[in-house]
Amino acid sequence: MLTSNKKIKIAEFTVVIIFAIVIGTGMILFLHPAYGQGDNTSNNTTTATGANESEPLPVLLIHGYMADASTWKKWEDLLKKDEIPVFPITFRQSDDKCGSAAEHAKELSDQIGNIKDQTGQDKVNIVGHSKGGLDARVYLANNTQDVANLIMIGTPNAGSPLAENNEMCAPAVYDLRPGSASTAVEQNQNTNYYTIAGDWKPESGNCDLSMFSLTQKGGYDTLPKPNDGMVPLSSVESLNYTESLGNSSSCHSNLLSDYEYGLSKEILMGGK
């Protein structure tokens, strides 16, 4: 039979063992990255999808009217140099150069889903040139939560008079008309909207030769000034919820240069 002193010693030993087990288990839980603060010791924290929060979001580039993904070649090089994942879009289910904003918006959902799968990020940034900005606005009208920032370059947010009575490259041209459904879609509260507009003067140059050269020279004279030869600056900046990143002295078709990239870079790098 155990004496009282022996019982006390056994009880004390049992308590010590239990305490050691608890402490040991706690240390294991603390050191394991799935628990406690063990996953906060590094600045390179990751999301549930494995994406690095310190890395810039992938950038989806949407071309404009009568253009295609090749228009973004310079920006592709600049984004790759800054180590920002870049995806110039080529629409497959609807006509790439002349598809409507509504049809392009439907396809954007699949394209953005693919980009998120490839990069592990939950959101993307979008840069749209001209009508590409309208395509993005129509997509965002669905109140999606997967676009952090939209930068619209030379986008006719209130339309362009040059598209009136114009049937070239339909149905895309219909989206560019003042009062079109694409120009009237609602703001997405989950996205920040930015603009870059052209304030061009033909005598300054700043307009590479292109199929739109003559149109832009004529457009400069007929459109409300300032304009970029195809879109009035007032149309680009017509939405009361956008923030201007600045104006460019280039014509409409030349708005995708190093200068416009520089205006956008802080946002695309995640610094704003």
PDB file of C-alpha atoms in Angstrom:
ATOM      1  CA  MET A   1       0.000   0.000   0.000  1.00  0.00           C
ATOM      2  CA  LEU A   2       1.270   3.428  -0.942  1.00  0.00           C
ATOM      3  CA  THR A   3       1.995   5.903   1.798  1.00  0.00           C
ATOM      4  CA  SER A   4       0.674   9.449   1.705  1.00  0.00           C
ATOM      5  CA  ASN A   5       4.113  10.824   0.798  1.00  0.00           C
ATOM      6  CA  LYS A   6       4.465   8.414  -2.144  1.00  0.00           C
ATOM      7  CA  LYS A   7       0.981   9.345  -3.392  1.00  0.00           C
ATOM      8  CA  ILE A   8       1.898  13.021  -3.295  1.00  0.00           C
ATOM      9  CA  LYS A   9       5.146  12.421  -5.197  1.00  0.00           C
ATOM     10  CA  ILE A  10       3.379  10.362  -7.919  1.00  0.00           C
ATOM     11  CA  ALA A  11       0.719  13.045  -8.272  1.00  0.00           C
ATOM     12  CA  GLU A  12       3.397  15.749  -8.566  1.00  0.00           C
ATOM     13  CA  PHE A  13       5.277  13.690 -11.173  1.00  0.00           C
ATOM     14  CA  THR A  14       2.055  13.181 -13.176  1.00  0.00           C
ATOM     15  CA  VAL A  15       1.387  16.927 -13.183  1.00  0.00           C
ATOM     16  CA  VAL A  16       4.913  17.589 -14.421  1.00  0.00           C
ATOM     17  CA  ILE A  17       4.522  15.078 -17.259  1.00  0.00           C
ATOM     18  CA  ILE A  18       1.152  16.533 -18.319  1.00  0.00           C
ATOM     19  CA  PHE A  19       2.547  20.071 -18.172  1.00  0.00           C
ATOM     20  CA  ALA A  20       5.523  19.043 -20.308  1.00  0.00           C
ATOM     21  CA  ILE A  21       3.235  17.414 -22.869  1.00  0.00           C
ATOM     22  CA  VAL A  22       1.059  20.511 -23.051  1.00  0.00           C
ATOM     23  CA  ILE A  23       4.033  22.852 -23.386  1.00  0.00           C
ATOM     24  CA  GLY A  24       5.646  20.593 -25.955  1.00  0.00           C
ATOM     25  CA  THR A  25       2.479  20.407 -27.996  1.00  0.00           C
ATOM     26  CA  GLY A  26       2.098  24.172 -27.770  1.00  0.00           C
ATOM     27  CA  MET A  27       5.618  24.690 -29.064  1.00  0.00           C
ATOM     28  CA  ILE A  28       4.910  22.370 -31.987  1.00  0.00           C
ATOM     29  CA  LEU A  29       1.733  24.278 -32.829  1.00  0.00           C
ATOM     30  CA  PHE A  30       3.543  27.595 -32.501  1.00  0.00           C
ATOM     31  CA  LEU A  31       6.381  26.576 -34.774  1.00  0.00           C
ATOM     32  CA  HIS A  32       4.169  24.984 -37.410  1.00  0.00           C
ATOM     33  CA  PRO A  33       3.375  27.590 -40.139  1.00  0.00           C
ATOM     34  CA  ALA A  34      -0.317  26.702 -40.119  1.00  0.00           C
ATOM     35  CA  TYR A  35      -0.792  27.921 -36.559  1.00  0.00           C
ATOM     36  CA  GLY A  36      -0.429  30.996 -34.399  1.00  0.00           C
ATOM     37  CA  GLN A  37       2.099  33.586 -35.492  1.00  0.00           C
ATOM     38  CA  GLY A  38       4.477  31.161 -37.139  1.00  0.00           C
ATOM     39  CA  ASP A  39       3.245  32.242 -40.589  1.00  0.00           C
ATOM     40  CA  ASN A  40       3.904  35.940 -39.971  1.00  0.00           C
ATOM     41  CA  THR A  41       7.656  35.811 -39.543  1.00  0.00           C
ATOM     42  CA  SER A  42       8.326  36.554 -43.195  1.00  0.00           C
ATOM     43  CA  ASN A  43       7.505  39.675 -45.186  1.00  0.00           C
ATOM     44  CA  ASN A  44       6.605  37.456 -48.140  1.00  0.00           C
ATOM     45  CA  THR A  45       3.211  36.445 -46.807  1.00  0.00           C
ATOM     46  CA  THR A  46       1.000  34.385 -49.068  1.00  0.00           C
ATOM     47  CA  THR A  47      -2.705  34.210 -49.687  1.00  0.00           C
ATOM     48  CA  ALA A  48      -4.800  31.088 -49.469  1.00  0.00           C
ATOM     49  CA  THR A  49      -4.187  30.546 -53.186  1.00  0.00           C
ATOM     50  CA  GLY A  50      -0.420  30.643 -52.735  1.00  0.00           C
ATOM     51  CA  ALA A  51       0.016  34.047 -54.415  1.00  0.00           C
ATOM     52  CA  ASN A  52       2.620  36.413 -53.025  1.00  0.00           C
ATOM     53  CA  GLU A  53       0.903  39.521 -51.700  1.00  0.00           C
ATOM     54  CA  SER A  54       4.057  41.553 -52.230  1.00  0.00           C
ATOM     55  CA  GLU A  55       4.078  40.832 -55.966  1.00  0.00           C
ATOM     56  CA  PRO A  56       2.298  43.097 -58.494  1.00  0.00           C
ATOM     57  CA  LEU A  57      -1.037  41.840 -59.741  1.00  0.00           C
ATOM     58  CA  PRO A  58      -1.180  40.386 -63.256  1.00  0.00           C
ATOM     59  CA  VAL A  59      -2.127  42.907 -65.933  1.00  0.00           C
ATOM     60  CA  LEU A  60      -4.719  42.216 -68.611  1.00  0.00           C
ATOM     61  CA  LEU A  61      -4.304  44.446 -71.687  1.00  0.00           C
ATOM     62  CA  ILE A  62      -7.395  45.092 -73.835  1.00  0.00           C
ATOM     63  CA  HIS A  63      -6.914  46.635 -77.268  1.00  0.00           C
ATOM     64  CA  GLY A  64      -9.255  49.065 -78.956  1.00  0.00           C
ATOM     65  CA  TYR A  65     -11.363  49.475 -82.067  1.00  0.00           C
ATOM     66  CA  MET A  66      -9.972  47.911 -85.262  1.00  0.00           C
ATOM     67  CA  ALA A  67      -6.867  46.736 -83.389  1.00  0.00           C
ATOM     68  CA  ASP A  68      -5.582  43.496 -81.897  1.00  0.00           C
ATOM     69  CA  ALA A  69      -3.264  42.253 -79.160  1.00  0.00           C
ATOM     70  CA  SER A  70      -0.160  43.240 -81.136  1.00  0.00           C
ATOM     71  CA  THR A  71      -0.821  46.892 -80.341  1.00  0.00           C
ATOM     72  CA  TRP A  72       0.550  46.214 -76.835  1.00  0.00           C
ATOM     73  CA  LYS A  73       4.024  45.002 -77.890  1.00  0.00           C
ATOM     74  CA  LYS A  74       5.854  47.932 -76.234  1.00  0.00           C
ATOM     75  CA  TRP A  75       3.846  47.605 -73.019  1.00  0.00           C
ATOM     76  CA  GLU A  76       4.455  43.855 -72.942  1.00  0.00           C
ATOM     77  CA  ASP A  77       8.200  44.488 -72.977  1.00  0.00           C
ATOM     78  CA  LEU A  78       7.949  47.204 -70.323  1.00  0.00           C
ATOM     79  CA  LEU A  79       5.811  45.084 -68.000  1.00  0.00           C
ATOM     80  CA  LYS A  80       8.082  42.063 -68.372  1.00  0.00           C
ATOM     81  CA  LYS A  81      11.084  44.262 -67.595  1.00  0.00           C
ATOM     82  CA  ASP A  82       9.356  45.295 -64.361  1.00  0.00           C
ATOM     83  CA  GLU A  83       8.541  41.635 -63.656  1.00  0.00           C
ATOM     84  CA  ILE A  84       4.785  42.183 -63.842  1.00  0.00           C
ATOM     85  CA  PRO A  85       2.785  39.253 -65.299  1.00  0.00           C
ATOM     86  CA  VAL A  86       1.203  40.480 -68.536  1.00  0.00           C
ATOM     87  CA  PHE A  87      -1.645  39.064 -70.620  1.00  0.00           C
ATOM     88  CA  PRO A  88      -2.632  40.871 -73.847  1.00  0.00           C
ATOM     89  CA  ILE A  89      -6.053  39.553 -74.750  1.00  0.00           C
ATOM     90  CA  THR A  90      -7.112  37.993 -78.017  1.00  0.00           C
ATOM     91  CA  PHE A  91     -10.841  37.403 -78.053  1.00  0.00           C
ATOM     92  CA  ARG A  92     -11.745  34.020 -79.508  1.00  0.00           C
ATOM     93  CA  GLN A  93     -15.509  33.696 -79.252  1.00  0.00           C
ATOM     94  CA  SER A  94     -16.300  37.118 -80.680  1.00  0.00           C
ATOM     95  CA  ASP A  95     -14.672  39.090 -83.471  1.00  0.00           C
ATOM     96  CA  ASP A  96     -11.404  40.390 -82.053  1.00  0.00           C
ATOM     97  CA  LYS A  97     -11.148  43.740 -83.837  1.00  0.00           C
ATOM     98  CA  CYS A  98     -14.819  44.528 -84.362  1.00  0.00           C
ATOM     99  CA  GLY A  99     -16.645  42.677 -81.609  1.00  0.00           C
ATOM    100  CA  SER A 100     -19.159  44.476 -79.410  1.00  0.00           C
ATOM    101  CA  ALA A 101     -18.327  45.471 -75.851  1.00  0.00           C
ATOM    102  CA  ALA A 102     -21.144  43.222 -74.592  1.00  0.00           C
ATOM    103  CA  GLU A 103     -19.725  40.138 -76.332  1.00  0.00           C
ATOM    104  CA  HIS A 104     -16.171  40.981 -75.304  1.00  0.00           C
ATOM    105  CA  ALA A 105     -17.301  41.408 -71.691  1.00  0.00           C
ATOM    106  CA  LYS A 106     -18.741  37.887 -71.647  1.00  0.00           C
ATOM    107  CA  GLU A 107     -15.425  36.471 -72.783  1.00  0.00           C
ATOM    108  CA  LEU A 108     -13.449  38.547 -70.281  1.00  0.00           C
ATOM    109  CA  SER A 109     -14.888  36.473 -67.457  1.00  0.00           C
ATOM    110  CA  ASP A 110     -13.226  33.299 -68.775  1.00  0.00           C
ATOM    111  CA  GLN A 111      -9.989  35.098 -69.629  1.00  0.00           C
ATOM    112  CA  ILE A 112      -9.677  36.629 -66.158  1.00  0.00           C
ATOM    113  CA  GLY A 113     -10.455  33.259 -64.564  1.00  0.00           C
ATOM    114  CA  ASN A 114      -7.622  31.678 -66.552  1.00  0.00           C
ATOM    115  CA  ILE A 115      -5.209  34.435 -65.502  1.00  0.00           C
ATOM    116  CA  LYS A 116      -6.087  33.948 -61.834  1.00  0.00           C
ATOM    117  CA  ASP A 117      -5.522  30.203 -62.174  1.00  0.00           C
ATOM    118  CA  GLN A 118      -2.146  30.707 -63.848  1.00  0.00           C
ATOM    119  CA  THR A 119      -0.846  33.286 -61.380  1.00  0.00           C
ATOM    120  CA  GLY A 120      -2.524  32.224 -58.135  1.00  0.00           C
ATOM    121  CA  GLN A 121      -3.792  35.769 -57.627  1.00  0.00           C
ATOM    122  CA  ASP A 122      -7.387  36.586 -56.690  1.00  0.00           C
ATOM    123  CA  LYS A 123      -7.472  39.856 -58.647  1.00  0.00           C
ATOM    124  CA  VAL A 124      -6.055  41.435 -61.788  1.00  0.00           C
ATOM    125  CA  ASN A 125      -5.404  44.940 -63.061  1.00  0.00           C
ATOM    126  CA  ILE A 126      -6.818  45.928 -66.448  1.00  0.00           C
ATOM    127  CA  VAL A 127      -5.481  48.488 -68.907  1.00  0.00           C
ATOM    128  CA  GLY A 128      -7.794  49.270 -71.816  1.00  0.00           C
ATOM    129  CA  HIS A 129      -6.969  51.411 -74.824  1.00  0.00           C
ATOM    130  CA  SER A 130      -9.863  53.245 -76.494  1.00  0.00           C
ATOM    131  CA  LYS A 131     -12.832  50.843 -76.793  1.00  0.00           C
ATOM    132  CA  GLY A 132     -10.934  48.352 -74.632  1.00  0.00           C
ATOM    133  CA  GLY A 133     -11.813  50.552 -71.685  1.00  0.00           C
ATOM    134  CA  LEU A 134     -15.500  50.281 -72.569  1.00  0.00           C
ATOM    135  CA  ASP A 135     -15.206  46.482 -72.844  1.00  0.00           C
ATOM    136  CA  ALA A 136     -13.803  46.466 -69.307  1.00  0.00           C
ATOM    137  CA  ARG A 137     -16.481  48.831 -67.994  1.00  0.00           C
ATOM    138  CA  VAL A 138     -19.227  46.564 -69.345  1.00  0.00           C
ATOM    139  CA  TYR A 139     -17.587  43.564 -67.671  1.00  0.00           C
ATOM    140  CA  LEU A 140     -17.286  45.447 -64.381  1.00  0.00           C
ATOM    141  CA  ALA A 141     -20.976  46.375 -64.498  1.00  0.00           C
ATOM    142  CA  ASN A 142     -21.655  42.787 -63.355  1.00  0.00           C
ATOM    143  CA  ASN A 143     -20.266  43.858 -59.954  1.00  0.00           C
ATOM    144  CA  THR A 144     -17.394  41.402 -60.141  1.00  0.00           C
ATOM    145  CA  GLN A 145     -14.776  41.554 -57.371  1.00  0.00           C
ATOM    146  CA  ASP A 146     -11.741  40.345 -59.323  1.00  0.00           C
ATOM    147  CA  VAL A 147     -10.462  43.625 -60.817  1.00  0.00           C
ATOM    148  CA  ALA A 148      -8.495  45.895 -58.493  1.00  0.00           C
ATOM    149  CA  ASN A 149      -7.785  48.756 -60.913  1.00  0.00           C
ATOM    150  CA  LEU A 150      -8.921  49.762 -64.395  1.00  0.00           C
ATOM    151  CA  ILE A 151      -6.761  52.222 -66.341  1.00  0.00           C
ATOM    152  CA  MET A 152      -8.524  53.614 -69.421  1.00  0.00           C
ATOM    153  CA  ILE A 153      -6.310  55.238 -72.056  1.00  0.00           C
ATOM    154  CA  GLY A 154      -8.089  57.402 -74.622  1.00  0.00           C
ATOM    155  CA  THR A 155     -11.371  55.659 -73.815  1.00  0.00           C
ATOM    156  CA  PRO A 156     -14.466  57.481 -75.145  1.00  0.00           C
ATOM    157  CA  ASN A 157     -16.420  57.196 -71.911  1.00  0.00           C
ATOM    158  CA  ALA A 158     -19.023  59.600 -73.278  1.00  0.00           C
ATOM    159  CA  GLY A 159     -18.562  58.439 -76.876  1.00  0.00           C
ATOM    160  CA  SER A 160     -16.946  60.112 -79.864  1.00  0.00           C
ATOM    161  CA  PRO A 161     -18.801  62.170 -82.505  1.00  0.00           C
ATOM    162  CA  LEU A 162     -16.619  60.504 -85.144  1.00  0.00           C
ATOM    163  CA  ALA A 163     -18.517  57.246 -84.572  1.00  0.00           C
ATOM    164  CA  GLU A 164     -21.873  58.775 -85.450  1.00  0.00           C
ATOM    165  CA  ASN A 165     -23.181  57.769 -88.889  1.00  0.00           C
ATOM    166  CA  ASN A 166     -20.212  55.416 -89.171  1.00  0.00           C
ATOM    167  CA  GLU A 167     -20.663  51.715 -89.958  1.00  0.00           C
ATOM    168  CA  MET A 168     -16.994  50.758 -90.250  1.00  0.00           C
ATOM    169  CA  CYS A 169     -16.036  47.751 -88.114  1.00  0.00           C
ATOM    170  CA  ALA A 170     -19.536  47.102 -86.788  1.00  0.00           C
ATOM    171  CA  PRO A 171     -20.747  46.275 -84.204  1.00  0.00           C
ATOM    172  CA  ALA A 172     -17.728  47.699 -82.350  1.00  0.00           C
ATOM    173  CA  VAL A 173     -18.298  51.173 -83.769  1.00  0.00           C
ATOM    174  CA  TYR A 174     -21.772  51.319 -82.218  1.00  0.00           C
ATOM    175  CA  ASP A 175     -20.236  51.202 -78.727  1.00  0.00           C
ATOM    176  CA  LEU A 176     -18.256  54.350 -79.517  1.00  0.00           C
ATOM    177  CA  ARG A 177     -21.263  56.517 -80.285  1.00  0.00           C
ATOM    178  CA  PRO A 178     -22.346  59.157 -77.756  1.00  0.00           C
ATOM    179  CA  GLY A 179     -25.214  57.787 -75.663  1.00  0.00           C
ATOM    180  CA  SER A 180     -24.481  54.123 -76.403  1.00  0.00           C
ATOM    181  CA  ALA A 181     -25.379  51.527 -73.781  1.00  0.00           C
ATOM    182  CA  SER A 182     -21.688  50.775 -73.259  1.00  0.00           C
ATOM    183  CA  THR A 183     -20.939  54.353 -72.223  1.00  0.00           C
ATOM    184  CA  ALA A 184     -23.790  54.353 -69.679  1.00  0.00           C
ATOM    185  CA  VAL A 185     -22.982  51.274 -67.559  1.00  0.00           C
ATOM    186  CA  GLU A 186     -22.772  51.619 -63.788  1.00  0.00           C
ATOM    187  CA  GLN A 187     -19.643  51.961 -61.687  1.00  0.00           C
ATOM    188  CA  ASN A 188     -18.257  48.895 -59.909  1.00  0.00           C
ATOM    189  CA  GLN A 189     -17.580  49.852 -56.292  1.00  0.00           C
ATOM    190  CA  ASN A 190     -14.942  47.121 -55.979  1.00  0.00           C
ATOM    191  CA  THR A 191     -12.646  48.677 -58.604  1.00  0.00           C
ATOM    192  CA  ASN A 192     -10.621  51.888 -58.847  1.00  0.00           C
ATOM    193  CA  TYR A 193     -11.006  53.700 -62.179  1.00  0.00           C
ATOM    194  CA  TYR A 194      -8.258  55.817 -63.766  1.00  0.00           C
ATOM    195  CA  THR A 195      -7.902  57.704 -67.044  1.00  0.00           C
ATOM    196  CA  ILE A 196      -5.181  58.958 -69.349  1.00  0.00           C
ATOM    197  CA  ALA A 197      -6.316  61.336 -72.089  1.00  0.00           C
ATOM    198  CA  GLY A 198      -4.653  62.708 -75.186  1.00  0.00           C
ATOM    199  CA  ASP A 199      -4.190  66.473 -75.655  1.00  0.00           C
ATOM    200  CA  TRP A 200      -2.664  66.388 -79.124  1.00  0.00           C
ATOM    201  CA  LYS A 201      -1.712  69.097 -81.593  1.00  0.00           C
ATOM    202  CA  PRO A 202      -0.823  67.947 -85.131  1.00  0.00           C
ATOM    203  CA  GLU A 203       2.030  70.447 -85.478  1.00  0.00           C
ATOM    204  CA  SER A 204       3.801  68.787 -82.542  1.00  0.00           C
ATOM    205  CA  GLY A 205       4.117  65.442 -84.299  1.00  0.00           C
ATOM    206  CA  ASN A 206       3.765  62.720 -81.650  1.00  0.00           C
ATOM    207  CA  CYS A 207       1.767  60.580 -84.041  1.00  0.00           C
ATOM    208  CA  ASP A 208       3.326  57.595 -85.751  1.00  0.00           C
ATOM    209  CA  LEU A 209       2.148  56.774 -89.228  1.00  0.00           C
ATOM    210  CA  SER A 210      -0.849  54.448 -89.096  1.00  0.00           C
ATOM    211  CA  MET A 211      -4.062  53.667 -90.922  1.00  0.00           C
ATOM    212  CA  PHE A 212      -5.743  56.277 -88.697  1.00  0.00           C
ATOM    213  CA  SER A 213      -3.372  59.158 -89.488  1.00  0.00           C
ATOM    214  CA  LEU A 214      -5.660  61.008 -91.910  1.00  0.00           C
ATOM    215  CA  THR A 215      -8.689  60.352 -89.702  1.00  0.00           C
ATOM    216  CA  GLN A 216      -6.912  61.772 -86.680  1.00  0.00           C
ATOM    217  CA  LYS A 217      -5.792  64.899 -88.519  1.00  0.00           C
ATOM    218  CA  GLY A 218      -9.332  65.517 -89.676  1.00  0.00           C
ATOM    219  CA  GLY A 219     -10.747  64.597 -86.289  1.00  0.00           C
ATOM    220  CA  TYR A 220      -8.552  67.123 -84.540  1.00  0.00           C
ATOM    221  CA  ASP A 221     -10.176  69.929 -86.511  1.00  0.00           C
ATOM    222  CA  THR A 222     -13.782  68.772 -86.039  1.00  0.00           C
ATOM    223  CA  LEU A 223     -13.817  67.443 -82.470  1.00  0.00           C
ATOM    224  CA  PRO A 224     -14.167  69.621 -79.359  1.00  0.00           C
ATOM    225  CA  LYS A 225     -10.715  70.645 -78.180  1.00  0.00           C
ATOM    226  CA  PRO A 226      -8.601  69.398 -76.548  1.00  0.00           C
ATOM    227  CA  ASN A 227      -8.681  65.986 -78.195  1.00  0.00           C
ATOM    228  CA  ASP A 228      -6.377  63.237 -79.429  1.00  0.00           C
ATOM    229  CA  GLY A 229      -7.654  63.271 -82.997  1.00  0.00           C
ATOM    230  CA  MET A 230     -10.355  60.667 -82.320  1.00  0.00           C
ATOM    231  CA  VAL A 231     -11.674  61.217 -78.795  1.00  0.00           C
ATOM    232  CA  PRO A 232     -12.283  64.512 -76.962  1.00  0.00           C
ATOM    233  CA  LEU A 233     -10.451  64.807 -73.660  1.00  0.00           C
ATOM    234  CA  SER A 234     -13.762  65.734 -72.053  1.00  0.00           C
ATOM    235  CA  SER A 235     -15.185  62.343 -73.102  1.00  0.00           C
ATOM    236  CA  VAL A 236     -12.300  60.405 -71.557  1.00  0.00           C
ATOM    237  CA  GLU A 237     -12.726  62.266 -68.268  1.00  0.00           C
ATOM    238  CA  SER A 238     -16.530  62.411 -68.295  1.00  0.00           C
ATOM    239  CA  LEU A 239     -17.116  59.972 -65.435  1.00  0.00           C
ATOM    240  CA  ASN A 240     -17.283  61.555 -61.990  1.00  0.00           C
ATOM    241  CA  TYR A 241     -15.739  58.512 -60.271  1.00  0.00           C
ATOM    242  CA  THR A 242     -12.477  58.317 -62.234  1.00  0.00           C
ATOM    243  CA  GLU A 243      -9.086  59.755 -61.316  1.00  0.00           C
ATOM    244  CA  SER A 244      -6.896  61.273 -64.024  1.00  0.00           C
ATOM    245  CA  LEU A 245      -3.323  60.015 -64.139  1.00  0.00           C
ATOM    246  CA  GLY A 246      -2.396  62.817 -66.510  1.00  0.00           C
ATOM    247  CA  ASN A 247      -2.615  63.845 -70.146  1.00  0.00           C
ATOM    248  CA  SER A 248      -0.427  62.930 -73.085  1.00  0.00           C
ATOM    249  CA  SER A 249       0.622  65.078 -76.042  1.00  0.00           C
ATOM    250  CA  SER A 250       0.298  62.088 -78.407  1.00  0.00           C
ATOM    251  CA  CYS A 251      -2.462  61.326 -80.892  1.00  0.00           C
ATOM    252  CA  HIS A 252      -4.952  58.542 -80.202  1.00  0.00           C
ATOM    253  CA  SER A 253      -3.090  55.751 -81.982  1.00  0.00           C
ATOM    254  CA  ASN A 254       0.176  56.720 -80.288  1.00  0.00           C
ATOM    255  CA  LEU A 255      -1.077  56.655 -76.687  1.00  0.00           C
ATOM    256  CA  LEU A 256       0.649  53.381 -75.798  1.00  0.00           C
ATOM    257  CA  SER A 257       4.200  54.686 -75.498  1.00  0.00           C
ATOM    258  CA  ASP A 258       6.726  54.724 -72.665  1.00  0.00           C
ATOM    259  CA  TYR A 259       5.219  57.999 -71.448  1.00  0.00           C
ATOM    260  CA  GLU A 260       1.746  56.601 -70.818  1.00  0.00           C
ATOM    261  CA  TYR A 261       3.281  53.525 -69.216  1.00  0.00           C
ATOM    262  CA  GLY A 262       5.168  55.813 -66.860  1.00  0.00           C
ATOM    263  CA  LEU A 263       1.909  57.462 -65.828  1.00  0.00           C
ATOM    264  CA  SER A 264       0.455  54.042 -65.028  1.00  0.00           C
ATOM    265  CA  LYS A 265       3.466  52.336 -63.481  1.00  0.00           C
ATOM    266  CA  GLU A 266       2.872  53.206 -59.822  1.00  0.00           C
ATOM    267  CA  ILE A 267      -0.554  51.590 -59.893  1.00  0.00           C
ATOM    268  CA  LEU A 268       0.606  48.558 -61.837  1.00  0.00           C
ATOM    269  CA  MET A 269       3.487  48.037 -59.397  1.00  0.00           C
ATOM    270  CA  GLY A 270       1.005  48.070 -56.527  1.00  0.00           C
ATOM    271  CA  GLY A 271       2.175  51.366 -55.074  1.00  0.00           C
ATOM    272  CA  LYS A 272      -1.169  53.140 -55.124  1.00  0.00           C
TER     273      LYS A 272
END
